[in-house]
mmCIF file of C-alpha atoms and ligand atoms in Angstrom:
data_model
loop_
_atom_site.group_PDB
_atom_site.id
_atom_site.type_symbol
_atom_site.label_atom_id
_atom_site.label_comp_id
_atom_site.label_asym_id
_atom_site.label_seq_id
_atom_site.Cartn_x
_atom_site.Cartn_y
_atom_site.Cartn_z
ATOM 1 C CA MET A 1 -27.891 8.152 22.202
ATOM 2 C CA PRO A 2 -26.876 11.777 21.648
ATOM 3 C CA ILE A 3 -24.257 12.020 18.922
ATOM 4 C CA ARG A 4 -22.826 15.149 17.403
ATOM 5 C CA TYR A 5 -22.157 15.301 13.681
ATOM 6 C CA ILE A 6 -19.420 17.087 11.810
ATOM 7 C CA ASP A 7 -21.757 19.822 10.527
ATOM 8 C CA GLN A 8 -22.577 20.771 14.114
ATOM 9 C CA LEU A 9 -19.025 21.982 14.679
ATOM 10 C CA SER A 10 -18.666 25.713 14.270
ATOM 11 C CA ASP A 11 -15.202 25.982 12.814
ATOM 12 C CA LEU A 12 -12.992 23.458 11.078
ATOM 13 C CA LYS A 13 -10.661 25.945 9.399
ATOM 14 C CA ASP A 14 -7.025 24.887 9.754
ATOM 15 C CA LYS A 15 -7.993 22.229 12.302
ATOM 16 C CA LYS A 16 -6.371 18.838 12.065
ATOM 17 C CA VAL A 17 -9.377 16.591 11.493
ATOM 18 C CA PHE A 18 -8.850 12.832 11.747
ATOM 19 C CA ILE A 19 -11.513 10.888 9.860
ATOM 20 C CA ARG A 20 -11.816 7.115 10.370
ATOM 21 C CA VAL A 21 -13.193 5.830 7.088
ATOM 22 C CA ASP A 22 -13.750 2.301 5.859
ATOM 23 C CA PHE A 23 -11.790 1.927 2.635
ATOM 24 C CA ASN A 24 -11.552 -1.839 2.987
ATOM 25 C CA VAL A 25 -12.195 -2.242 -0.745
ATOM 26 C CA PRO A 26 -11.860 -5.443 -2.801
ATOM 27 C CA LEU A 27 -8.745 -5.629 -4.983
ATOM 28 C CA ASP A 28 -8.052 -7.877 -7.980
ATOM 29 C CA ALA A 29 -4.851 -9.916 -8.489
ATOM 30 C CA LYS A 30 -3.103 -6.851 -9.946
ATOM 31 C CA GLY A 31 -4.000 -4.791 -6.873
ATOM 32 C CA ASP A 32 -6.624 -2.690 -8.687
ATOM 33 C CA ILE A 33 -9.833 -1.740 -6.916
ATOM 34 C CA THR A 34 -12.819 -3.694 -8.245
ATOM 35 C CA GLU A 35 -15.543 -1.919 -6.199
ATOM 36 C CA ASP A 36 -15.266 1.613 -4.823
ATOM 37 C CA THR A 37 -18.658 1.987 -3.102
ATOM 38 C CA ARG A 38 -17.024 2.315 0.291
ATOM 39 C CA ILE A 39 -14.804 5.153 -0.875
ATOM 40 C CA LYS A 40 -17.765 6.916 -2.484
ATOM 41 C CA GLY A 41 -19.717 6.486 0.768
ATOM 42 C CA ALA A 42 -17.267 8.625 2.713
ATOM 43 C CA LEU A 43 -16.999 11.368 0.068
ATOM 44 C CA PRO A 44 -19.646 13.730 1.538
ATOM 45 C CA THR A 45 -17.839 13.882 4.883
ATOM 46 C CA ILE A 46 -14.399 14.281 3.317
ATOM 47 C CA ARG A 47 -15.672 16.978 0.942
ATOM 48 C CA TYR A 48 -17.345 18.828 3.808
ATOM 49 C CA ALA A 49 -14.120 18.858 5.825
ATOM 50 C CA VAL A 50 -12.074 19.957 2.793
ATOM 51 C CA GLU A 51 -14.534 22.703 1.854
ATOM 52 C CA HIS A 52 -14.484 24.004 5.426
ATOM 53 C CA GLY A 53 -10.725 24.346 5.335
ATOM 54 C CA ALA A 54 -9.743 21.459 7.577
ATOM 55 C CA LYS A 55 -6.470 19.567 7.298
ATOM 56 C CA VAL A 56 -7.961 16.172 6.611
ATOM 57 C CA ILE A 57 -6.177 13.083 7.880
ATOM 58 C CA LEU A 58 -7.797 9.808 6.832
ATOM 59 C CA ALA A 59 -7.302 6.407 8.408
ATOM 60 C CA SER A 60 -8.611 2.977 7.423
ATOM 61 C CA HIS A 61 -7.774 -0.690 7.403
ATOM 62 C CA LEU A 62 -7.638 -2.860 4.296
ATOM 63 C CA GLY A 63 -7.652 -6.661 4.320
ATOM 64 C CA ARG A 64 -6.060 -8.689 7.073
ATOM 65 C CA PRO A 65 -2.358 -7.817 7.339
ATOM 66 C CA LYS A 66 -2.360 -9.351 10.846
ATOM 67 C CA GLY A 67 -0.492 -6.565 12.605
ATOM 68 C CA GLU A 68 2.436 -6.479 10.182
ATOM 69 C CA LYS A 69 3.449 -4.126 7.396
ATOM 70 C CA ASN A 70 2.632 -5.717 4.062
ATOM 71 C CA PRO A 71 2.684 -3.714 0.804
ATOM 72 C CA LYS A 72 -0.088 -5.985 -0.546
ATOM 73 C CA TYR A 73 -2.458 -4.226 1.878
ATOM 74 C CA SER A 74 -1.223 -0.675 1.352
ATOM 75 C CA MET A 75 -3.864 2.075 1.306
ATOM 76 C CA ALA A 76 -2.199 3.494 -1.860
ATOM 77 C CA PRO A 77 -4.807 2.188 -4.378
ATOM 78 C CA ALA A 78 -7.570 3.630 -2.189
ATOM 79 C CA SER A 79 -5.954 7.043 -1.870
ATOM 80 C CA LYS A 80 -5.382 7.098 -5.646
ATOM 81 C CA ARG A 81 -9.055 6.340 -6.287
ATOM 82 C CA LEU A 82 -10.134 8.883 -3.677
ATOM 83 C CA SER A 83 -7.980 11.475 -5.383
ATOM 84 C CA GLU A 84 -9.783 10.791 -8.714
ATOM 85 C CA LEU A 85 -13.197 10.970 -7.056
ATOM 86 C CA LEU A 86 -12.424 14.116 -5.083
ATOM 87 C CA GLY A 87 -10.690 15.796 -7.985
ATOM 88 C CA LYS A 88 -7.793 16.813 -5.798
ATOM 89 C CA LYS A 89 -4.472 15.395 -4.710
ATOM 90 C CA VAL A 90 -4.526 12.987 -1.802
ATOM 91 C CA ARG A 91 -1.116 12.422 -0.286
ATOM 92 C CA GLN A 92 -0.360 8.842 0.714
ATOM 93 C CA ALA A 93 1.664 8.626 3.937
ATOM 94 C CA THR A 94 4.312 5.929 4.263
ATOM 95 C CA ASP A 95 3.061 4.845 7.687
ATOM 96 C CA CYS A 96 0.236 5.599 10.099
ATOM 97 C CA PHE A 97 2.370 7.404 12.681
ATOM 98 C CA GLY A 98 6.010 8.345 13.288
ATOM 99 C CA ASP A 99 8.378 11.134 12.282
ATOM 100 C CA ASP A 100 7.619 11.049 8.560
ATOM 101 C CA VAL A 101 3.875 11.186 9.170
ATOM 102 C CA THR A 102 4.252 14.033 11.681
ATOM 103 C CA ARG A 103 6.320 15.909 9.084
ATOM 104 C CA ASP A 104 3.591 15.317 6.464
ATOM 105 C CA ILE A 105 0.911 16.558 8.878
ATOM 106 C CA ASN A 106 2.901 19.646 9.834
ATOM 107 C CA ALA A 107 3.341 20.521 6.155
ATOM 108 C CA MET A 108 -0.427 20.355 5.482
ATOM 109 C CA LYS A 109 -2.360 23.429 4.441
ATOM 110 C CA SER A 110 -6.010 24.189 4.851
ATOM 111 C CA GLY A 111 -8.055 21.785 2.640
ATOM 112 C CA ASP A 112 -5.197 19.272 2.148
ATOM 113 C CA VAL A 113 -5.902 15.545 2.428
ATOM 114 C CA LEU A 114 -3.476 12.949 3.777
ATOM 115 C CA MET A 115 -4.214 9.207 3.812
ATOM 116 C CA LEU A 116 -2.422 7.301 6.569
ATOM 117 C CA GLU A 117 -1.158 3.773 5.927
ATOM 118 C CA ASN A 118 -3.247 0.742 6.909
ATOM 119 C CA VAL A 119 -3.972 0.938 10.645
ATOM 120 C CA ARG A 120 -3.917 -2.861 10.849
ATOM 121 C CA PHE A 121 -0.187 -2.851 10.054
ATOM 122 C CA TYR A 122 0.141 -2.597 13.853
ATOM 123 C CA PRO A 123 -1.243 -5.095 16.381
ATOM 124 C CA GLY A 124 -2.261 -2.155 18.600
ATOM 125 C CA GLU A 125 -5.187 -1.421 16.266
ATOM 126 C CA GLU A 126 -7.138 -4.608 16.900
ATOM 127 C CA LYS A 127 -6.049 -4.662 20.568
ATOM 128 C CA ASN A 128 -7.593 -1.231 21.078
ATOM 129 C CA ASP A 129 -4.241 -0.159 22.522
ATOM 130 C CA PRO A 130 -4.454 3.369 24.045
ATOM 131 C CA GLN A 131 -0.795 4.080 23.279
ATOM 132 C CA PHE A 132 -1.276 3.209 19.612
ATOM 133 C CA ALA A 133 -4.444 5.317 19.584
ATOM 134 C CA ALA A 134 -2.473 8.313 20.891
ATOM 135 C CA GLN A 135 0.191 7.768 18.216
ATOM 136 C CA LEU A 136 -2.513 7.700 15.555
ATOM 137 C CA ALA A 137 -4.234 10.793 16.921
ATOM 138 C CA ASN A 138 -0.948 12.674 16.563
ATOM 139 C CA GLY A 139 -2.224 16.010 17.879
ATOM 140 C CA CYS A 140 -5.476 16.073 15.869
ATOM 141 C CA GLN A 141 -8.138 18.387 17.280
ATOM 142 C CA VAL A 142 -11.202 16.690 15.855
ATOM 143 C CA TYR A 143 -12.015 12.989 15.431
ATOM 144 C CA VAL A 144 -14.736 11.923 13.011
ATOM 145 C CA ASN A 145 -16.081 8.383 12.827
ATOM 146 C CA ASP A 146 -17.454 7.737 9.349
ATOM 147 C CA ALA A 147 -16.706 4.008 9.360
ATOM 148 C CA PHE A 148 -19.998 2.356 10.276
ATOM 149 C CA ALA A 149 -18.842 -1.033 8.953
ATOM 150 C CA VAL A 150 -16.124 -1.301 11.631
ATOM 151 C CA SER A 151 -18.034 0.369 14.456
ATOM 152 C CA HIS A 152 -18.950 -3.013 15.960
ATOM 153 C CA ARG A 153 -15.238 -3.454 16.700
ATOM 154 C CA ALA A 154 -13.566 -1.848 19.713
ATOM 155 C CA HIS A 155 -10.393 -1.086 17.796
ATOM 156 C CA ALA A 156 -7.913 1.719 18.479
ATOM 157 C CA SER A 157 -8.917 3.898 15.514
ATOM 158 C CA VAL A 158 -12.607 3.445 16.380
ATOM 159 C CA GLU A 159 -12.713 3.387 20.176
ATOM 160 C CA ALA A 160 -9.506 4.145 22.114
ATOM 161 C CA ILE A 161 -8.762 7.184 19.947
ATOM 162 C CA THR A 162 -11.982 8.867 21.100
ATOM 163 C CA LYS A 163 -10.419 9.165 24.561
ATOM 164 C CA VAL A 164 -7.466 11.212 23.339
ATOM 165 C CA VAL A 165 -8.856 13.591 20.739
ATOM 166 C CA PRO A 166 -10.660 16.593 22.317
ATOM 167 C CA THR A 167 -13.631 16.823 19.929
ATOM 168 C CA ILE A 168 -15.453 13.673 18.821
ATOM 169 C CA VAL A 169 -18.138 13.612 16.141
ATOM 170 C CA ALA A 170 -19.650 11.335 13.495
ATOM 171 C CA GLY A 171 -19.710 11.823 9.737
ATOM 172 C CA PHE A 172 -22.543 11.851 7.223
ATOM 173 C CA LEU A 173 -22.301 8.187 6.258
ATOM 174 C CA MET A 174 -22.684 7.317 9.909
ATOM 175 C CA ARG A 175 -25.668 9.658 10.139
ATOM 176 C CA ASN A 176 -27.354 7.917 7.187
ATOM 177 C CA GLU A 177 -26.763 4.510 8.718
ATOM 178 C CA MET A 178 -28.175 5.534 12.099
ATOM 179 C CA THR A 179 -31.133 7.387 10.587
ATOM 180 C CA PHE A 180 -32.229 4.522 8.345
ATOM 181 C CA PHE A 181 -31.706 2.003 11.090
ATOM 182 C CA ASP A 182 -33.857 4.054 13.474
ATOM 183 C CA LYS A 183 -36.515 4.395 10.823
ATOM 184 C CA ALA A 184 -36.585 0.632 10.309
ATOM 185 C CA MET A 185 -36.202 -0.661 13.829
ATOM 186 C CA GLN A 186 -37.098 2.011 16.383
ATOM 187 C CA ASN A 187 -40.085 3.600 14.707
ATOM 188 C CA PRO A 188 -40.991 1.349 11.800
ATOM 189 C CA VAL A 189 -44.000 1.992 9.629
ATOM 190 C CA ARG A 190 -45.722 -1.393 9.636
ATOM 191 C CA PRO A 191 -45.936 -4.076 8.407
ATOM 192 C CA LEU A 192 -42.207 -4.561 8.997
ATOM 193 C CA VAL A 193 -40.759 -7.514 7.098
ATOM 194 C CA ALA A 194 -37.299 -8.988 7.677
ATOM 195 C CA ILE A 195 -35.777 -11.188 4.995
ATOM 196 C CA LEU A 196 -32.811 -13.264 6.082
ATOM 197 C CA GLY A 197 -30.648 -15.536 3.989
ATOM 198 C CA GLY A 198 -27.040 -16.583 3.547
ATOM 199 C CA ALA A 199 -25.227 -19.767 4.385
ATOM 200 C CA LYS A 200 -25.183 -19.969 8.158
ATOM 201 C CA VAL A 201 -27.878 -19.949 10.817
ATOM 202 C CA SER A 202 -25.301 -19.749 13.592
ATOM 203 C CA GLY A 203 -24.331 -16.142 12.969
ATOM 204 C CA LYS A 204 -27.946 -15.026 12.852
ATOM 205 C CA LEU A 205 -29.651 -16.795 15.722
ATOM 206 C CA GLN A 206 -29.526 -13.945 18.207
ATOM 207 C CA VAL A 207 -30.653 -11.603 15.453
ATOM 208 C CA LEU A 208 -33.648 -13.819 14.712
ATOM 209 C CA GLU A 209 -34.475 -14.053 18.413
ATOM 210 C CA LYS A 210 -34.511 -10.267 18.721
ATOM 211 C CA LEU A 211 -36.359 -9.746 15.462
ATOM 212 C CA MET A 212 -39.272 -11.790 16.797
ATOM 213 C CA ASN A 213 -40.011 -8.941 19.217
ATOM 214 C CA LYS A 214 -40.041 -6.339 16.474
ATOM 215 C CA VAL A 215 -41.166 -7.576 13.095
ATOM 216 C CA ASP A 216 -44.503 -8.601 11.610
ATOM 217 C CA LYS A 217 -43.101 -11.127 9.134
ATOM 218 C CA VAL A 218 -39.846 -13.058 8.786
ATOM 219 C CA VAL A 219 -38.827 -14.581 5.479
ATOM 220 C CA ILE A 220 -35.997 -17.124 5.503
ATOM 221 C CA GLY A 221 -34.121 -18.201 2.381
ATOM 222 C CA GLY A 222 -30.592 -19.261 1.500
ATOM 223 C CA GLY A 223 -28.709 -22.118 3.102
ATOM 224 C CA MET A 224 -30.084 -21.249 6.519
ATOM 225 C CA ALA A 225 -33.616 -22.228 5.465
ATOM 226 C CA PHE A 226 -32.688 -25.918 5.391
ATOM 227 C CA THR A 227 -31.954 -26.068 9.123
ATOM 228 C CA PHE A 228 -35.486 -24.771 9.732
ATOM 229 C CA LEU A 229 -37.000 -27.138 7.169
ATOM 230 C CA LYS A 230 -35.212 -30.080 8.757
ATOM 231 C CA ALA A 231 -36.388 -28.928 12.195
ATOM 232 C CA MET A 232 -39.929 -29.125 10.789
ATOM 233 C CA GLY A 233 -39.336 -32.741 9.871
ATOM 234 C CA TYR A 234 -38.503 -32.543 6.159
ATOM 235 C CA SER A 235 -35.593 -34.527 4.771
ATOM 236 C CA VAL A 236 -33.398 -31.986 3.049
ATOM 237 C CA GLY A 237 -30.937 -34.304 1.281
ATOM 238 C CA ALA A 238 -27.365 -33.016 1.253
ATOM 239 C CA SER A 239 -28.399 -29.368 1.813
ATOM 240 C CA LYS A 240 -26.482 -27.277 4.284
ATOM 241 C CA VAL A 241 -27.782 -27.970 7.792
ATOM 242 C CA GLU A 242 -26.451 -27.059 11.218
ATOM 243 C CA ASP A 243 -27.703 -30.113 13.099
ATOM 244 C CA GLU A 244 -26.730 -28.825 16.537
ATOM 245 C CA LEU A 245 -29.061 -25.867 15.974
ATOM 246 C CA LEU A 246 -32.175 -27.875 15.120
ATOM 247 C CA PRO A 247 -33.694 -27.444 18.621
ATOM 248 C CA THR A 248 -32.978 -23.708 18.516
ATOM 249 C CA ALA A 249 -34.529 -23.420 15.067
ATOM 250 C CA LYS A 250 -37.627 -25.123 16.454
ATOM 251 C CA LYS A 251 -37.680 -22.723 19.419
ATOM 252 C CA ILE A 252 -37.471 -19.727 17.092
ATOM 253 C CA MET A 253 -40.413 -20.986 15.052
ATOM 254 C CA ASP A 254 -42.381 -21.561 18.276
ATOM 255 C CA LYS A 255 -41.568 -18.036 19.389
ATOM 256 C CA ALA A 256 -42.787 -16.700 16.041
ATOM 257 C CA LYS A 257 -46.065 -18.537 16.584
ATOM 258 C CA ARG A 258 -46.427 -17.216 20.146
ATOM 259 C CA LYS A 259 -45.690 -13.661 19.084
ATOM 260 C CA GLY A 260 -47.956 -13.801 16.053
ATOM 261 C CA VAL A 261 -45.038 -13.227 13.679
ATOM 262 C CA MET A 262 -45.647 -14.702 10.213
ATOM 263 C CA PHE A 263 -42.758 -17.040 9.474
ATOM 264 C CA TYR A 264 -42.092 -17.914 5.827
ATOM 265 C CA LEU A 265 -39.794 -20.661 4.552
ATOM 266 C CA PRO A 266 -39.187 -21.760 0.954
ATOM 267 C CA VAL A 267 -41.784 -24.129 -0.490
ATOM 268 C CA ASP A 268 -39.545 -25.224 -3.352
ATOM 269 C CA CYS A 269 -35.874 -25.050 -4.198
ATOM 270 C CA VAL A 270 -33.297 -25.616 -6.906
ATOM 271 C CA VAL A 271 -31.339 -28.730 -6.016
ATOM 272 C CA ALA A 272 -27.970 -29.736 -7.447
ATOM 273 C CA ASN A 273 -25.865 -32.884 -7.293
ATOM 274 C CA ALA A 274 -22.722 -30.894 -6.376
ATOM 275 C CA PHE A 275 -21.737 -27.463 -5.053
ATOM 276 C CA GLU A 276 -20.583 -26.392 -8.516
ATOM 277 C CA ALA A 277 -21.658 -23.834 -11.093
ATOM 278 C CA THR A 278 -22.075 -26.565 -13.736
ATOM 279 C CA ALA A 279 -23.741 -29.167 -11.509
ATOM 280 C CA THR A 280 -26.889 -30.854 -12.780
ATOM 281 C CA ASN A 281 -29.865 -29.127 -11.189
ATOM 282 C CA PHE A 282 -33.639 -29.055 -11.132
ATOM 283 C CA VAL A 283 -36.520 -27.526 -9.209
ATOM 284 C CA THR A 284 -38.345 -29.556 -6.592
ATOM 285 C CA THR A 285 -40.719 -28.956 -3.700
ATOM 286 C CA VAL A 286 -39.062 -28.932 -0.273
ATOM 287 C CA GLN A 287 -41.024 -32.130 0.522
ATOM 288 C CA GLU A 288 -39.271 -34.019 -2.263
ATOM 289 C CA ILE A 289 -35.571 -33.189 -2.073
ATOM 290 C CA PRO A 290 -33.850 -36.414 -3.188
ATOM 291 C CA GLN A 291 -31.161 -37.985 -1.018
ATOM 292 C CA GLY A 292 -27.693 -36.724 -1.898
ATOM 293 C CA TRP A 293 -28.975 -33.538 -3.594
ATOM 294 C CA MET A 294 -28.473 -30.103 -2.094
ATOM 295 C CA GLY A 295 -30.695 -27.034 -2.225
ATOM 296 C CA LEU A 296 -28.684 -24.128 -3.607
ATOM 297 C CA ASP A 297 -31.445 -21.633 -4.375
ATOM 298 C CA ILE A 298 -35.091 -21.003 -3.608
ATOM 299 C CA GLY A 299 -37.433 -22.127 -6.361
ATOM 300 C CA PRO A 300 -39.896 -20.068 -8.476
ATOM 301 C CA ALA A 301 -42.903 -20.741 -6.208
ATOM 302 C CA SER A 302 -40.921 -19.491 -3.186
ATOM 303 C CA ALA A 303 -39.829 -16.412 -5.107
ATOM 304 C CA THR A 304 -43.501 -15.666 -5.847
ATOM 305 C CA LEU A 305 -44.500 -16.362 -2.240
ATOM 306 C CA PHE A 306 -41.720 -14.156 -0.850
ATOM 307 C CA ALA A 307 -42.664 -11.347 -3.236
ATOM 308 C CA GLU A 308 -46.267 -11.696 -2.046
ATOM 309 C CA THR A 309 -45.170 -11.190 1.593
ATOM 310 C CA LEU A 310 -43.925 -7.748 0.542
ATOM 311 C CA ARG A 311 -47.172 -6.692 -1.118
ATOM 312 C CA ASP A 312 -48.431 -4.741 1.906
ATOM 313 C CA ALA A 313 -45.018 -4.160 3.535
ATOM 314 C CA LYS A 314 -44.149 -0.619 4.586
ATOM 315 C CA THR A 315 -40.654 -1.361 5.871
ATOM 316 C CA VAL A 316 -38.340 -4.117 4.630
ATOM 317 C CA ILE A 317 -34.954 -5.169 5.973
ATOM 318 C CA TRP A 318 -32.968 -7.690 3.968
ATOM 319 C CA ASN A 319 -29.730 -9.424 4.899
ATOM 320 C CA GLY A 320 -28.310 -12.484 3.137
ATOM 321 C CA PRO A 321 -28.800 -13.962 -0.360
ATOM 322 C CA MET A 322 -31.527 -16.501 -1.133
ATOM 323 C CA GLY A 323 -29.122 -18.874 -2.841
ATOM 324 C CA VAL A 324 -25.574 -19.289 -4.092
ATOM 325 C CA PHE A 325 -26.028 -16.208 -6.252
ATOM 326 C CA GLU A 326 -22.342 -16.141 -7.178
ATOM 327 C CA MET A 327 -23.166 -19.036 -9.573
ATOM 328 C CA ASP A 328 -25.601 -18.094 -12.361
ATOM 329 C CA ALA A 329 -27.536 -21.347 -12.065
ATOM 330 C CA PHE A 330 -28.441 -20.512 -8.458
ATOM 331 C CA ALA A 331 -28.872 -16.739 -8.657
ATOM 332 C CA ARG A 332 -32.480 -16.482 -9.842
ATOM 333 C CA GLY A 333 -34.103 -16.610 -6.414
ATOM 334 C CA THR A 334 -31.894 -13.834 -5.041
ATOM 335 C CA PHE A 335 -32.499 -11.657 -8.093
ATOM 336 C CA ALA A 336 -36.265 -12.253 -7.928
ATOM 337 C CA VAL A 337 -36.309 -11.193 -4.278
ATOM 338 C CA ALA A 338 -34.103 -8.190 -5.130
ATOM 339 C CA GLU A 339 -36.681 -7.154 -7.762
ATOM 340 C CA ALA A 340 -39.540 -7.648 -5.322
ATOM 341 C CA VAL A 341 -37.801 -5.611 -2.609
ATOM 342 C CA ALA A 342 -36.984 -2.874 -5.108
ATOM 343 C CA SER A 343 -40.578 -2.588 -6.283
ATOM 344 C CA ALA A 344 -42.154 -2.709 -2.806
ATOM 345 C CA PHE A 345 -43.998 0.451 -1.744
ATOM 346 C CA ALA A 346 -41.865 0.540 1.380
ATOM 347 C CA THR A 347 -38.719 1.829 3.001
ATOM 348 C CA THR A 348 -36.262 -0.858 1.962
ATOM 349 C CA ILE A 349 -32.978 -1.364 3.729
ATOM 350 C CA ILE A 350 -30.306 -3.739 2.524
ATOM 351 C CA GLY A 351 -27.686 -4.963 4.970
ATOM 352 C CA GLY A 352 -24.172 -5.006 3.633
ATOM 353 C CA GLY A 353 -21.769 -7.507 2.132
ATOM 354 C CA ASP A 354 -23.255 -10.204 -0.083
ATOM 355 C CA THR A 355 -26.730 -8.690 -0.197
ATOM 356 C CA ASP A 356 -25.267 -5.397 -1.337
ATOM 357 C CA ALA A 357 -23.399 -7.228 -4.140
ATOM 358 C CA ALA A 358 -26.551 -9.176 -5.074
ATOM 359 C CA VAL A 359 -28.687 -6.042 -5.319
ATOM 360 C CA ARG A 360 -26.085 -4.391 -7.528
ATOM 361 C CA LYS A 361 -25.746 -7.504 -9.686
ATOM 362 C CA ALA A 362 -29.525 -7.529 -10.069
ATOM 363 C CA GLY A 363 -29.296 -3.901 -11.238
ATOM 364 C CA VAL A 364 -31.761 -2.567 -8.652
ATOM 365 C CA ASP A 365 -29.367 -0.794 -6.290
ATOM 366 C CA ASN A 366 -30.880 2.568 -7.285
ATOM 367 C CA LYS A 367 -34.373 1.383 -6.440
ATOM 368 C CA VAL A 368 -33.902 0.532 -2.771
ATOM 369 C CA SER A 369 -34.078 3.144 -0.007
ATOM 370 C CA TYR A 370 -30.738 2.430 1.583
ATOM 371 C CA ILE A 371 -27.832 0.014 1.283
ATOM 372 C CA SER A 372 -25.968 -0.237 4.552
ATOM 373 C CA THR A 373 -22.186 -0.380 4.325
ATOM 374 C CA GLY A 374 -22.092 -2.700 7.325
ATOM 375 C CA GLY A 375 -22.405 -6.480 7.310
ATOM 376 C CA GLY A 376 -21.449 -7.486 10.845
ATOM 377 C CA ALA A 377 -22.245 -4.028 12.236
ATOM 378 C CA PHE A 378 -25.700 -4.099 10.618
ATOM 379 C CA LEU A 379 -26.489 -7.520 12.114
ATOM 380 C CA GLU A 380 -25.309 -6.407 15.562
ATOM 381 C CA LEU A 381 -27.600 -3.373 15.390
ATOM 382 C CA LEU A 382 -30.494 -5.657 14.422
ATOM 383 C CA GLU A 383 -29.601 -7.768 17.419
ATOM 384 C CA GLY A 384 -30.113 -4.711 19.588
ATOM 385 C CA LYS A 385 -26.465 -4.298 20.556
ATOM 386 C CA ILE A 386 -24.861 -0.921 21.105
ATOM 387 C CA LEU A 387 -21.834 -0.770 18.840
ATOM 388 C CA PRO A 388 -18.607 0.195 20.671
ATOM 389 C CA GLY A 389 -17.744 2.722 17.963
ATOM 390 C CA VAL A 390 -21.150 4.374 18.343
ATOM 391 C CA LYS A 391 -21.047 4.304 22.142
ATOM 392 C CA ALA A 392 -17.706 6.096 21.964
ATOM 393 C CA LEU A 393 -19.459 8.969 20.166
ATOM 394 C CA ASP A 394 -21.962 9.519 22.956
ATOM 395 C CA ILE A 395 -21.536 13.123 24.020
ATOM 396 C CA LYS A 396 -22.892 12.362 27.471
ATOM 397 C CA VAL A 397 -19.919 10.088 28.235
ATOM 398 C CA LYS A 398 -17.146 12.030 29.934
ATOM 399 C CA LYS A 399 -13.926 11.510 28.057
HETATM 400 P P1 LIG B 1 -23.503 -15.562 5.050
HETATM 401 O O1 LIG B 1 -22.063 -15.176 5.196
HETATM 402 O O2 LIG B 1 -23.956 -16.529 6.087
HETATM 403 O O3 LIG B 1 -24.431 -14.383 4.880
HETATM 404 O O4 LIG B 1 -23.578 -16.370 3.687
HETATM 405 C C1 LIG B 1 -23.461 -15.800 2.407
HETATM 406 C C2 LIG B 1 -23.242 -16.921 1.435
HETATM 407 O O5 LIG B 1 -24.313 -17.813 1.532
HETATM 408 C C3 LIG B 1 -23.185 -16.541 -0.015
HETATM 409 O O6 LIG B 1 -21.855 -16.588 -0.445
HETATM 410 C C4 LIG B 1 -24.032 -17.624 -0.720
HETATM 411 O O7 LIG B 1 -23.347 -18.253 -1.778
HETATM 412 C C5 LIG B 1 -24.257 -18.627 0.375
HETATM 413 N N1 LIG B 1 -25.510 -19.386 0.226
HETATM 414 C C6 LIG B 1 -26.739 -18.904 -0.031
HETATM 415 N N2 LIG B 1 -27.613 -19.918 -0.157
HETATM 416 C C7 LIG B 1 -26.954 -21.062 0.030
HETATM 417 C C8 LIG B 1 -27.323 -22.427 0.015
HETATM 418 N N3 LIG B 1 -28.577 -22.811 -0.233
HETATM 419 N N4 LIG B 1 -26.358 -23.339 0.267
HETATM 420 C C9 LIG B 1 -25.100 -22.968 0.509
HETATM 421 N N5 LIG B 1 -24.681 -21.682 0.527
HETATM 422 C C10 LIG B 1 -25.602 -20.733 0.288
#
């Protein structure tokens, strides 16, 4: 899909440039930012616009204010952090449109940065309301999408707005996401290995289906592995299982066989007598999970096996932790896989959210090729879907 990027525009000087970023950062109880990766991710695009003399208007959502103004979800902490990172003042608007915002925009000089308030303070954002989109656009000449993580949502600041702003481009974060994704999925250097984990199978079924047509090996860990193990006939004790998906799990394994895709499941796991950090736990083979005990991590033999699958890998995609890595007792499997991914002689791509956190916690975030900022968006791309926010950037589509 042909997309133009911000550095393909000839002149940004004094132009009002609206950049949709994803500053949906985690906050602690005091309202301080605990993780600013998402803000850092958008810095190259913001800096580029500033350095080229644009009047930079930023928009984002934060949390789930459910269409109502709520100071708890104000963008103010994000604009403060951005200001520190950019080394220049970022003005925080009191709203995302209206007279005060228009006054702020009209007062902007070349290179100034204004952060609008949370776009989800209005129901029009999630409804993709064209009128709200026009209010947001507020006479801007250029729209930049640099919010990959929300591009699977047809929301007003991602989709409808592209119909009202004359020039539509993508930012550098978006370019990185698309480039790495293409490298992994469109033209992968093989063997291509996909590692999937996390709690639920349900959210990942279509992804698995699609992956069977693309990958050479699939490695399944985390809670989702137990549905597959049960479908193979093992008794998995009190482990997390989605019983209604057992036939589908079976079908996926059959498809893997038909397609010649190597399909790896854990051979051992760490079982616990409760879903608690301090629960009694021990390692057992998957054949011998006792009744009433739940598998909360892959075991050491599985970690070795999974690492072995990466030995000849040239491209690795990983989404979803191998265990309940938030609890130390059940984090070893995820960290071992993180280490193995990081030391693979391959292009390694980590898909957002929990896996991102796990890789950082394991201290190997600098050793992987790319960490996607998208969780849901990353999975939808893997599924082969065209994201609405990306489709809206297609320069062939007549606006
Ligand atoms: P998901 O949103 O489906 O990617 O799930 C991520 C969550 O899966 C993480 O918070 C992990 O704690 C959780 N998880 C990983 N392994 C297991 C497991 N064996 N049992 C229950 N939850 C798990």
